[in-house]
Amino acid sequence: YSVPFHSVFPADVKNPGRVVLMPRIGYTIIAIIMATSCTLSVILNTTVIVVTIKYKQLRQPINYSLVNLAIADLGAALLGGSLNVETNAVGYYNLGRAGCVTEGFAMAFFGIVALCTIAVIAVDRAIVVGKPMGTLTFTTRKAMIGVAASWIWSLVWNTPPLFGWGGYQMEGVMTSCAPDWYNSDPINVSYIVCYFLFCFTIPFVMILVSYGYLLWTLLGVAQRGSTTKAETQVAWMVIVMVMAFLICWLPYATFALVVVGNPEIYINPIIATVPMYMAKTSTFYNPIIYIFMNKQVSLNSV
């Protein structure tokens, strides 16, 4: 492994070449948490997709983006989270290099699709609720462009590690994989810097600006009466989604930035695992928010 802190932990007595970073019960707990998260994600995100497709009244531009978010969360659970269930169930990474690359790519790819989609949704609500440009509306065409852009953007920035610019490596308690934050090679660092700038910073700024404008608008909307009740309800739903996403992903992003800035820093693997799995278990809360804060969806999904 490339992570510098491995040598401080004892080897597994049954498997001398393996490093033990956590008691066996710890891996079992993570496996249970991930299994629960993946099961909920599959059930809830599939429900959102099926219900939206089935009922014509739900096929609105905003829902295109929300279905896209459900697809991204579903992909992360099936191609990324499910592998974590397997590796934590056995207590070590048993899927080899191919499994590591598959998981690392899947979680990064679908995660960025989700982040970009949330940015699109936040901009959409800022436009619709705030109406900053008068008659500007978020049409079906614009919604589809936003959906396509989220996939293309994520694909562009997540495929380079497959061809040598950047890479994927095990992290935390060594039962999951992610972009190689610890590698201080200039080529790898250049990729990580670009990745943070274009895949996290730009969408994050879009979300913050839209979120700030949207919140400011909603605080005064009752007095002006210029926004419908339905528009306001969806706007609040988007705000909750944005806050939940940031709560789950900001700790992990902060951890990764610290490691990139100082690759030799020692962070206890168990502590490092907490923000990592907070992000990985985030695939089921969006459909919960969507279903319970959208009356049309909640009624049709019963």
PDB file of C-alpha atoms in Angstrom, residues 24-255:
ATOM      1  CA  ARG A  24     -13.104  -7.645  13.192  1.00  0.00           C
ATOM      2  CA  ILE A  25     -16.350  -6.397  14.731  1.00  0.00           C
ATOM      3  CA  GLY A  26     -15.659  -2.971  13.219  1.00  0.00           C
ATOM      4  CA  TYR A  27     -15.629  -4.365   9.685  1.00  0.00           C
ATOM      5  CA  THR A  28     -18.828  -6.284  10.406  1.00  0.00           C
ATOM      6  CA  ILE A  29     -20.568  -3.107  11.584  1.00  0.00           C
ATOM      7  CA  ILE A  30     -19.488  -1.244   8.438  1.00  0.00           C
ATOM      8  CA  ALA A  31     -20.706  -4.146   6.289  1.00  0.00           C
ATOM      9  CA  ILE A  32     -24.122  -4.009   7.974  1.00  0.00           C
ATOM     10  CA  ILE A  33     -24.335  -0.225   7.581  1.00  0.00           C
ATOM     11  CA  MET A  34     -23.369  -0.408   3.908  1.00  0.00           C
ATOM     12  CA  ALA A  35     -25.759  -3.309   3.235  1.00  0.00           C
ATOM     13  CA  THR A  36     -28.606  -1.338   4.810  1.00  0.00           C
ATOM     14  CA  SER A  37     -27.645   1.800   2.881  1.00  0.00           C
ATOM     15  CA  CYS A  38     -27.427  -0.033  -0.454  1.00  0.00           C
ATOM     16  CA  THR A  39     -30.736  -1.848   0.088  1.00  0.00           C
ATOM     17  CA  LEU A  40     -32.551   1.382   0.940  1.00  0.00           C
ATOM     18  CA  SER A  41     -30.884   3.154  -1.967  1.00  0.00           C
ATOM     19  CA  VAL A  42     -31.970   0.509  -4.485  1.00  0.00           C
ATOM     20  CA  ILE A  43     -35.554   0.390  -3.199  1.00  0.00           C
ATOM     21  CA  LEU A  44     -36.092   4.141  -2.797  1.00  0.00           C
ATOM     22  CA  ASN A  45     -34.287   5.361  -5.906  1.00  0.00           C
ATOM     23  CA  THR A  46     -36.005   2.718  -8.043  1.00  0.00           C
ATOM     24  CA  THR A  47     -39.330   3.890  -6.596  1.00  0.00           C
ATOM     25  CA  VAL A  48     -38.591   7.496  -7.567  1.00  0.00           C
ATOM     26  CA  ILE A  49     -37.640   6.483 -11.117  1.00  0.00           C
ATOM     27  CA  VAL A  50     -40.638   4.168 -11.654  1.00  0.00           C
ATOM     28  CA  VAL A  51     -43.203   6.535 -10.145  1.00  0.00           C
ATOM     29  CA  THR A  52     -41.935   9.513 -12.159  1.00  0.00           C
ATOM     30  CA  ILE A  53     -42.013   7.521 -15.406  1.00  0.00           C
ATOM     31  CA  LYS A  54     -45.431   6.026 -14.658  1.00  0.00           C
ATOM     32  CA  TYR A  55     -47.328   9.207 -13.803  1.00  0.00           C
ATOM     33  CA  LYS A  56     -47.519  11.873 -16.481  1.00  0.00           C
ATOM     34  CA  GLN A  57     -48.138  14.709 -14.031  1.00  0.00           C
ATOM     35  CA  LEU A  58     -44.678  14.126 -12.562  1.00  0.00           C
ATOM     36  CA  ARG A  59     -42.864  14.527 -15.867  1.00  0.00           C
ATOM     37  CA  GLN A  60     -41.921  18.137 -15.241  1.00  0.00           C
ATOM     38  CA  PRO A  61     -38.496  19.680 -16.052  1.00  0.00           C
ATOM     39  CA  ILE A  62     -37.450  19.756 -12.385  1.00  0.00           C
ATOM     40  CA  ASN A  63     -38.262  16.048 -12.060  1.00  0.00           C
ATOM     41  CA  TYR A  64     -35.942  15.159 -14.951  1.00  0.00           C
ATOM     42  CA  SER A  65     -33.051  16.317 -12.831  1.00  0.00           C
ATOM     43  CA  LEU A  66     -34.400  14.579  -9.740  1.00  0.00           C
ATOM     44  CA  VAL A  67     -34.721  11.292 -11.654  1.00  0.00           C
ATOM     45  CA  ASN A  68     -31.175  11.792 -12.917  1.00  0.00           C
ATOM     46  CA  LEU A  69     -30.051  12.194  -9.310  1.00  0.00           C
ATOM     47  CA  ALA A  70     -31.845   8.952  -8.428  1.00  0.00           C
ATOM     48  CA  ILE A  71     -30.090   7.139 -11.284  1.00  0.00           C
ATOM     49  CA  ALA A  72     -26.702   8.417 -10.117  1.00  0.00           C
ATOM     50  CA  ASP A  73     -27.384   7.349  -6.518  1.00  0.00           C
ATOM     51  CA  LEU A  74     -28.594   3.950  -7.735  1.00  0.00           C
ATOM     52  CA  GLY A  75     -25.442   3.474  -9.810  1.00  0.00           C
ATOM     53  CA  ALA A  76     -23.216   4.372  -6.853  1.00  0.00           C
ATOM     54  CA  ALA A  77     -25.023   1.882  -4.623  1.00  0.00           C
ATOM     55  CA  LEU A  78     -24.923  -0.988  -7.124  1.00  0.00           C
ATOM     56  CA  LEU A  79     -21.419  -0.549  -8.545  1.00  0.00           C
ATOM     57  CA  GLY A  80     -19.668   1.025  -5.564  1.00  0.00           C
ATOM     58  CA  GLY A  81     -21.428   0.502  -2.263  1.00  0.00           C
ATOM     59  CA  SER A  82     -22.218  -3.171  -2.903  1.00  0.00           C
ATOM     60  CA  LEU A  83     -18.495  -3.901  -3.264  1.00  0.00           C
ATOM     61  CA  ASN A  84     -17.908  -2.308   0.146  1.00  0.00           C
ATOM     62  CA  VAL A  85     -20.409  -4.723   1.648  1.00  0.00           C
ATOM     63  CA  GLU A  86     -18.347  -7.622   0.309  1.00  0.00           C
ATOM     64  CA  THR A  87     -14.936  -6.330   1.386  1.00  0.00           C
ATOM     65  CA  ASN A  88     -16.041  -5.349   4.883  1.00  0.00           C
ATOM     66  CA  ALA A  89     -17.910  -8.625   5.331  1.00  0.00           C
ATOM     67  CA  VAL A  90     -14.642 -10.535   4.855  1.00  0.00           C
ATOM     68  CA  GLY A  91     -12.597  -7.925   6.725  1.00  0.00           C
ATOM     69  CA  TYR A  92     -10.133  -6.994   3.981  1.00  0.00           C
ATOM     70  CA  TYR A  93     -10.022  -5.970   0.324  1.00  0.00           C
ATOM     71  CA  ASN A  94     -10.428  -9.255  -1.535  1.00  0.00           C
ATOM     72  CA  LEU A  95     -11.461  -7.965  -4.958  1.00  0.00           C
ATOM     73  CA  GLY A  96      -7.996  -7.269  -6.350  1.00  0.00           C
ATOM     74  CA  ARG A  97      -6.826  -4.360  -8.443  1.00  0.00           C
ATOM     75  CA  ALA A  98      -9.710  -4.633 -10.921  1.00  0.00           C
ATOM     76  CA  GLY A  99     -12.235  -4.414  -8.095  1.00  0.00           C
ATOM     77  CA  CYS A 100     -10.453  -1.405  -6.607  1.00  0.00           C
ATOM     78  CA  VAL A 101     -10.497   0.467  -9.913  1.00  0.00           C
ATOM     79  CA  THR A 102     -14.141  -0.468 -10.530  1.00  0.00           C
ATOM     80  CA  GLU A 103     -15.257   0.746  -7.118  1.00  0.00           C
ATOM     81  CA  GLY A 104     -13.111   3.861  -7.157  1.00  0.00           C
ATOM     82  CA  PHE A 105     -14.312   4.855 -10.609  1.00  0.00           C
ATOM     83  CA  ALA A 106     -17.978   4.073  -9.876  1.00  0.00           C
ATOM     84  CA  MET A 107     -18.141   6.057  -6.637  1.00  0.00           C
ATOM     85  CA  ALA A 108     -16.264   9.019  -8.126  1.00  0.00           C
ATOM     86  CA  PHE A 109     -18.176   8.962 -11.426  1.00  0.00           C
ATOM     87  CA  PHE A 110     -21.684   8.679  -9.983  1.00  0.00           C
ATOM     88  CA  GLY A 111     -20.779  10.999  -7.102  1.00  0.00           C
ATOM     89  CA  ILE A 112     -19.802  13.805  -9.476  1.00  0.00           C
ATOM     90  CA  VAL A 113     -22.905  13.188 -11.601  1.00  0.00           C
ATOM     91  CA  ALA A 114     -24.957  13.626  -8.422  1.00  0.00           C
ATOM     92  CA  LEU A 115     -23.073  16.770  -7.389  1.00  0.00           C
ATOM     93  CA  CYS A 116     -23.448  18.344 -10.834  1.00  0.00           C
ATOM     94  CA  THR A 117     -27.132  17.395 -10.901  1.00  0.00           C
ATOM     95  CA  ILE A 118     -27.713  19.055  -7.538  1.00  0.00           C
ATOM     96  CA  ALA A 119     -25.979  22.158  -8.919  1.00  0.00           C
ATOM     97  CA  VAL A 120     -28.338  22.099 -11.916  1.00  0.00           C
ATOM     98  CA  ILE A 121     -31.355  21.668  -9.625  1.00  0.00           C
ATOM     99  CA  ALA A 122     -30.214  24.540  -7.385  1.00  0.00           C
ATOM    100  CA  VAL A 123     -29.766  26.843 -10.402  1.00  0.00           C
ATOM    101  CA  ASP A 124     -33.156  25.735 -11.735  1.00  0.00           C
ATOM    102  CA  ARG A 125     -34.912  26.641  -8.479  1.00  0.00           C
ATOM    103  CA  ALA A 126     -33.089  29.974  -8.259  1.00  0.00           C
ATOM    104  CA  ILE A 127     -34.338  30.801 -11.753  1.00  0.00           C
ATOM    105  CA  VAL A 128     -37.923  29.612 -11.236  1.00  0.00           C
ATOM    106  CA  VAL A 129     -38.492  30.953  -7.728  1.00  0.00           C
ATOM    107  CA  GLY A 130     -36.414  34.110  -7.940  1.00  0.00           C
ATOM    108  CA  LYS A 131     -37.202  34.855 -11.581  1.00  0.00           C
ATOM    109  CA  PRO A 132     -34.082  37.073 -11.734  1.00  0.00           C
ATOM    110  CA  MET A 133     -34.485  37.577 -15.467  1.00  0.00           C
ATOM    111  CA  GLY A 134     -38.183  38.178 -15.729  1.00  0.00           C
ATOM    112  CA  THR A 135     -39.774  35.613 -18.058  1.00  0.00           C
ATOM    113  CA  LEU A 136     -36.810  33.198 -17.989  1.00  0.00           C
ATOM    114  CA  THR A 137     -38.070  29.657 -17.386  1.00  0.00           C
ATOM    115  CA  PHE A 138     -36.483  26.242 -16.959  1.00  0.00           C
ATOM    116  CA  THR A 139     -37.821  24.308 -19.950  1.00  0.00           C
ATOM    117  CA  THR A 140     -37.685  20.605 -20.743  1.00  0.00           C
ATOM    118  CA  ARG A 141     -34.908  21.252 -23.245  1.00  0.00           C
ATOM    119  CA  LYS A 142     -32.824  23.099 -20.679  1.00  0.00           C
ATOM    120  CA  ALA A 143     -33.454  20.345 -18.130  1.00  0.00           C
ATOM    121  CA  MET A 144     -32.252  17.688 -20.589  1.00  0.00           C
ATOM    122  CA  ILE A 145     -29.152  19.751 -21.397  1.00  0.00           C
ATOM    123  CA  GLY A 146     -28.394  19.939 -17.668  1.00  0.00           C
ATOM    124  CA  VAL A 147     -28.818  16.170 -17.292  1.00  0.00           C
ATOM    125  CA  ALA A 148     -26.559  15.437 -20.277  1.00  0.00           C
ATOM    126  CA  ALA A 149     -23.959  17.947 -19.075  1.00  0.00           C
ATOM    127  CA  SER A 150     -23.717  16.261 -15.655  1.00  0.00           C
ATOM    128  CA  TRP A 151     -22.855  12.895 -17.236  1.00  0.00           C
ATOM    129  CA  ILE A 152     -20.452  14.286 -19.820  1.00  0.00           C
ATOM    130  CA  TRP A 153     -18.637  16.465 -17.259  1.00  0.00           C
ATOM    131  CA  SER A 154     -18.231  13.562 -14.859  1.00  0.00           C
ATOM    132  CA  LEU A 155     -17.069  11.214 -17.623  1.00  0.00           C
ATOM    133  CA  VAL A 156     -14.471  13.700 -18.847  1.00  0.00           C
ATOM    134  CA  TRP A 157     -12.881  14.087 -15.409  1.00  0.00           C
ATOM    135  CA  ASN A 158     -13.188  10.533 -14.105  1.00  0.00           C
ATOM    136  CA  THR A 159     -11.763   8.587 -17.042  1.00  0.00           C
ATOM    137  CA  PRO A 160      -8.169  10.002 -16.938  1.00  0.00           C
ATOM    138  CA  PRO A 161      -7.120   7.708 -14.024  1.00  0.00           C
ATOM    139  CA  LEU A 162      -8.013   4.738 -16.235  1.00  0.00           C
ATOM    140  CA  PHE A 163      -5.356   5.904 -18.692  1.00  0.00           C
ATOM    141  CA  GLY A 164      -2.559   6.946 -16.350  1.00  0.00           C
ATOM    142  CA  TRP A 165      -3.370  10.508 -15.271  1.00  0.00           C
ATOM    143  CA  GLY A 166      -4.205   9.962 -11.624  1.00  0.00           C
ATOM    144  CA  GLY A 167      -5.194   6.627 -10.139  1.00  0.00           C
ATOM    145  CA  TYR A 168      -7.252   4.728  -7.580  1.00  0.00           C
ATOM    146  CA  GLN A 169      -5.977   3.380  -4.264  1.00  0.00           C
ATOM    147  CA  MET A 170      -7.312   1.881  -1.040  1.00  0.00           C
ATOM    148  CA  GLU A 171      -8.142   4.247   1.795  1.00  0.00           C
ATOM    149  CA  GLY A 172      -9.300   4.355   5.409  1.00  0.00           C
ATOM    150  CA  VAL A 173      -9.316   0.870   6.918  1.00  0.00           C
ATOM    151  CA  MET A 174      -8.366  -0.561   3.522  1.00  0.00           C
ATOM    152  CA  THR A 175     -11.746  -1.970   2.516  1.00  0.00           C
ATOM    153  CA  SER A 176     -12.654   0.635  -0.088  1.00  0.00           C
ATOM    154  CA  CYS A 177     -11.024   2.510  -2.945  1.00  0.00           C
ATOM    155  CA  ALA A 178     -11.002   6.121  -4.104  1.00  0.00           C
ATOM    156  CA  PRO A 179      -8.844   8.534  -6.108  1.00  0.00           C
ATOM    157  CA  ASP A 180      -5.253   8.308  -4.854  1.00  0.00           C
ATOM    158  CA  TRP A 181      -5.109  11.288  -2.487  1.00  0.00           C
ATOM    159  CA  TYR A 182      -1.791  10.230  -0.936  1.00  0.00           C
ATOM    160  CA  ASN A 183       0.376   9.908  -4.052  1.00  0.00           C
ATOM    161  CA  SER A 184       2.654  12.972  -4.209  1.00  0.00           C
ATOM    162  CA  ASP A 185       3.848  12.283  -7.744  1.00  0.00           C
ATOM    163  CA  PRO A 186       3.509  15.583  -9.708  1.00  0.00           C
ATOM    164  CA  ILE A 187       1.381  13.933 -12.411  1.00  0.00           C
ATOM    165  CA  ASN A 188      -1.022  12.535  -9.834  1.00  0.00           C
ATOM    166  CA  VAL A 189      -1.123  15.811  -7.885  1.00  0.00           C
ATOM    167  CA  SER A 190      -1.887  17.761 -11.081  1.00  0.00           C
ATOM    168  CA  TYR A 191      -4.881  15.501 -11.691  1.00  0.00           C
ATOM    169  CA  ILE A 192      -6.162  15.797  -8.127  1.00  0.00           C
ATOM    170  CA  VAL A 193      -5.879  19.600  -8.224  1.00  0.00           C
ATOM    171  CA  CYS A 194      -7.800  19.769 -11.517  1.00  0.00           C
ATOM    172  CA  TYR A 195     -10.321  17.270 -10.191  1.00  0.00           C
ATOM    173  CA  PHE A 196     -11.059  19.361  -7.110  1.00  0.00           C
ATOM    174  CA  LEU A 197     -11.258  22.562  -9.124  1.00  0.00           C
ATOM    175  CA  PHE A 198     -13.523  21.370 -11.924  1.00  0.00           C
ATOM    176  CA  CYS A 199     -15.500  18.589 -10.226  1.00  0.00           C
ATOM    177  CA  PHE A 200     -15.986  19.980  -6.739  1.00  0.00           C
ATOM    178  CA  THR A 201     -15.209  23.690  -6.485  1.00  0.00           C
ATOM    179  CA  ILE A 202     -17.180  24.857  -9.533  1.00  0.00           C
ATOM    180  CA  PRO A 203     -20.381  22.862  -8.745  1.00  0.00           C
ATOM    181  CA  PHE A 204     -19.997  23.755  -5.064  1.00  0.00           C
ATOM    182  CA  VAL A 205     -19.817  27.489  -5.821  1.00  0.00           C
ATOM    183  CA  MET A 206     -22.850  27.176  -8.124  1.00  0.00           C
ATOM    184  CA  ILE A 207     -24.754  25.460  -5.329  1.00  0.00           C
ATOM    185  CA  LEU A 208     -23.768  28.037  -2.693  1.00  0.00           C
ATOM    186  CA  VAL A 209     -24.637  31.016  -4.897  1.00  0.00           C
ATOM    187  CA  SER A 210     -27.971  29.500  -5.960  1.00  0.00           C
ATOM    188  CA  TYR A 211     -28.722  28.324  -2.426  1.00  0.00           C
ATOM    189  CA  GLY A 212     -27.972  31.768  -0.990  1.00  0.00           C
ATOM    190  CA  TYR A 213     -30.098  33.545  -3.591  1.00  0.00           C
ATOM    191  CA  LEU A 214     -32.900  30.999  -3.209  1.00  0.00           C
ATOM    192  CA  LEU A 215     -32.967  31.293   0.572  1.00  0.00           C
ATOM    193  CA  TRP A 216     -32.907  35.086   0.390  1.00  0.00           C
ATOM    194  CA  THR A 217     -35.782  35.017  -2.104  1.00  0.00           C
ATOM    195  CA  LEU A 218     -37.892  32.634  -0.034  1.00  0.00           C
ATOM    196  CA  LEU A 219     -37.548  34.823   3.044  1.00  0.00           C
ATOM    197  CA  GLY A 220     -39.297  37.635   1.191  1.00  0.00           C
ATOM    198  CA  VAL A 221     -41.623  35.661  -1.053  1.00  0.00           C
ATOM    199  CA  ALA A 222     -44.516  35.614   1.417  1.00  0.00           C
ATOM    200  CA  GLN A 223     -44.674  39.411   1.430  1.00  0.00           C
ATOM    201  CA  ARG A 224     -44.502  39.749  -2.360  1.00  0.00           C
ATOM    202  CA  GLY A 225     -46.750  36.802  -3.161  1.00  0.00           C
ATOM    203  CA  SER A 226     -44.960  36.375  -6.498  1.00  0.00           C
ATOM    204  CA  THR A 227     -44.284  32.643  -6.186  1.00  0.00           C
ATOM    205  CA  THR A 228     -46.806  29.808  -6.066  1.00  0.00           C
ATOM    206  CA  LYS A 229     -47.107  27.459  -3.123  1.00  0.00           C
ATOM    207  CA  ALA A 230     -45.909  24.540  -5.265  1.00  0.00           C
ATOM    208  CA  GLU A 231     -42.807  26.451  -6.394  1.00  0.00           C
ATOM    209  CA  THR A 232     -41.992  27.378  -2.802  1.00  0.00           C
ATOM    210  CA  GLN A 233     -42.464  23.796  -1.617  1.00  0.00           C
ATOM    211  CA  VAL A 234     -40.092  22.429  -4.268  1.00  0.00           C
ATOM    212  CA  ALA A 235     -37.577  25.161  -3.478  1.00  0.00           C
ATOM    213  CA  TRP A 236     -37.499  24.167   0.190  1.00  0.00           C
ATOM    214  CA  MET A 237     -37.115  20.539  -0.853  1.00  0.00           C
ATOM    215  CA  VAL A 238     -34.074  21.462  -2.940  1.00  0.00           C
ATOM    216  CA  ILE A 239     -32.572  23.426  -0.044  1.00  0.00           C
ATOM    217  CA  VAL A 240     -32.916  20.378   2.241  1.00  0.00           C
ATOM    218  CA  MET A 241     -31.303  18.197  -0.445  1.00  0.00           C
ATOM    219  CA  VAL A 242     -28.397  20.605  -0.818  1.00  0.00           C
ATOM    220  CA  MET A 243     -27.834  20.807   2.926  1.00  0.00           C
ATOM    221  CA  ALA A 244     -27.954  17.013   3.302  1.00  0.00           C
ATOM    222  CA  PHE A 245     -25.510  16.554   0.420  1.00  0.00           C
ATOM    223  CA  LEU A 246     -23.050  19.043   1.866  1.00  0.00           C
ATOM    224  CA  ILE A 247     -23.283  17.538   5.359  1.00  0.00           C
ATOM    225  CA  CYS A 248     -22.388  14.115   3.952  1.00  0.00           C
ATOM    226  CA  TRP A 249     -19.727  15.136   1.428  1.00  0.00           C
ATOM    227  CA  LEU A 250     -17.968  18.192   2.901  1.00  0.00           C
ATOM    228  CA  PRO A 251     -16.156  16.235   5.664  1.00  0.00           C
ATOM    229  CA  TYR A 252     -14.802  13.779   3.085  1.00  0.00           C
ATOM    230  CA  ALA A 253     -13.798  16.553   0.686  1.00  0.00           C
ATOM    231  CA  THR A 254     -12.051  18.372   3.539  1.00  0.00           C
ATOM    232  CA  PHE A 255     -10.224  15.191   4.544  1.00  0.00           C
TER     233      PHE A 255
END
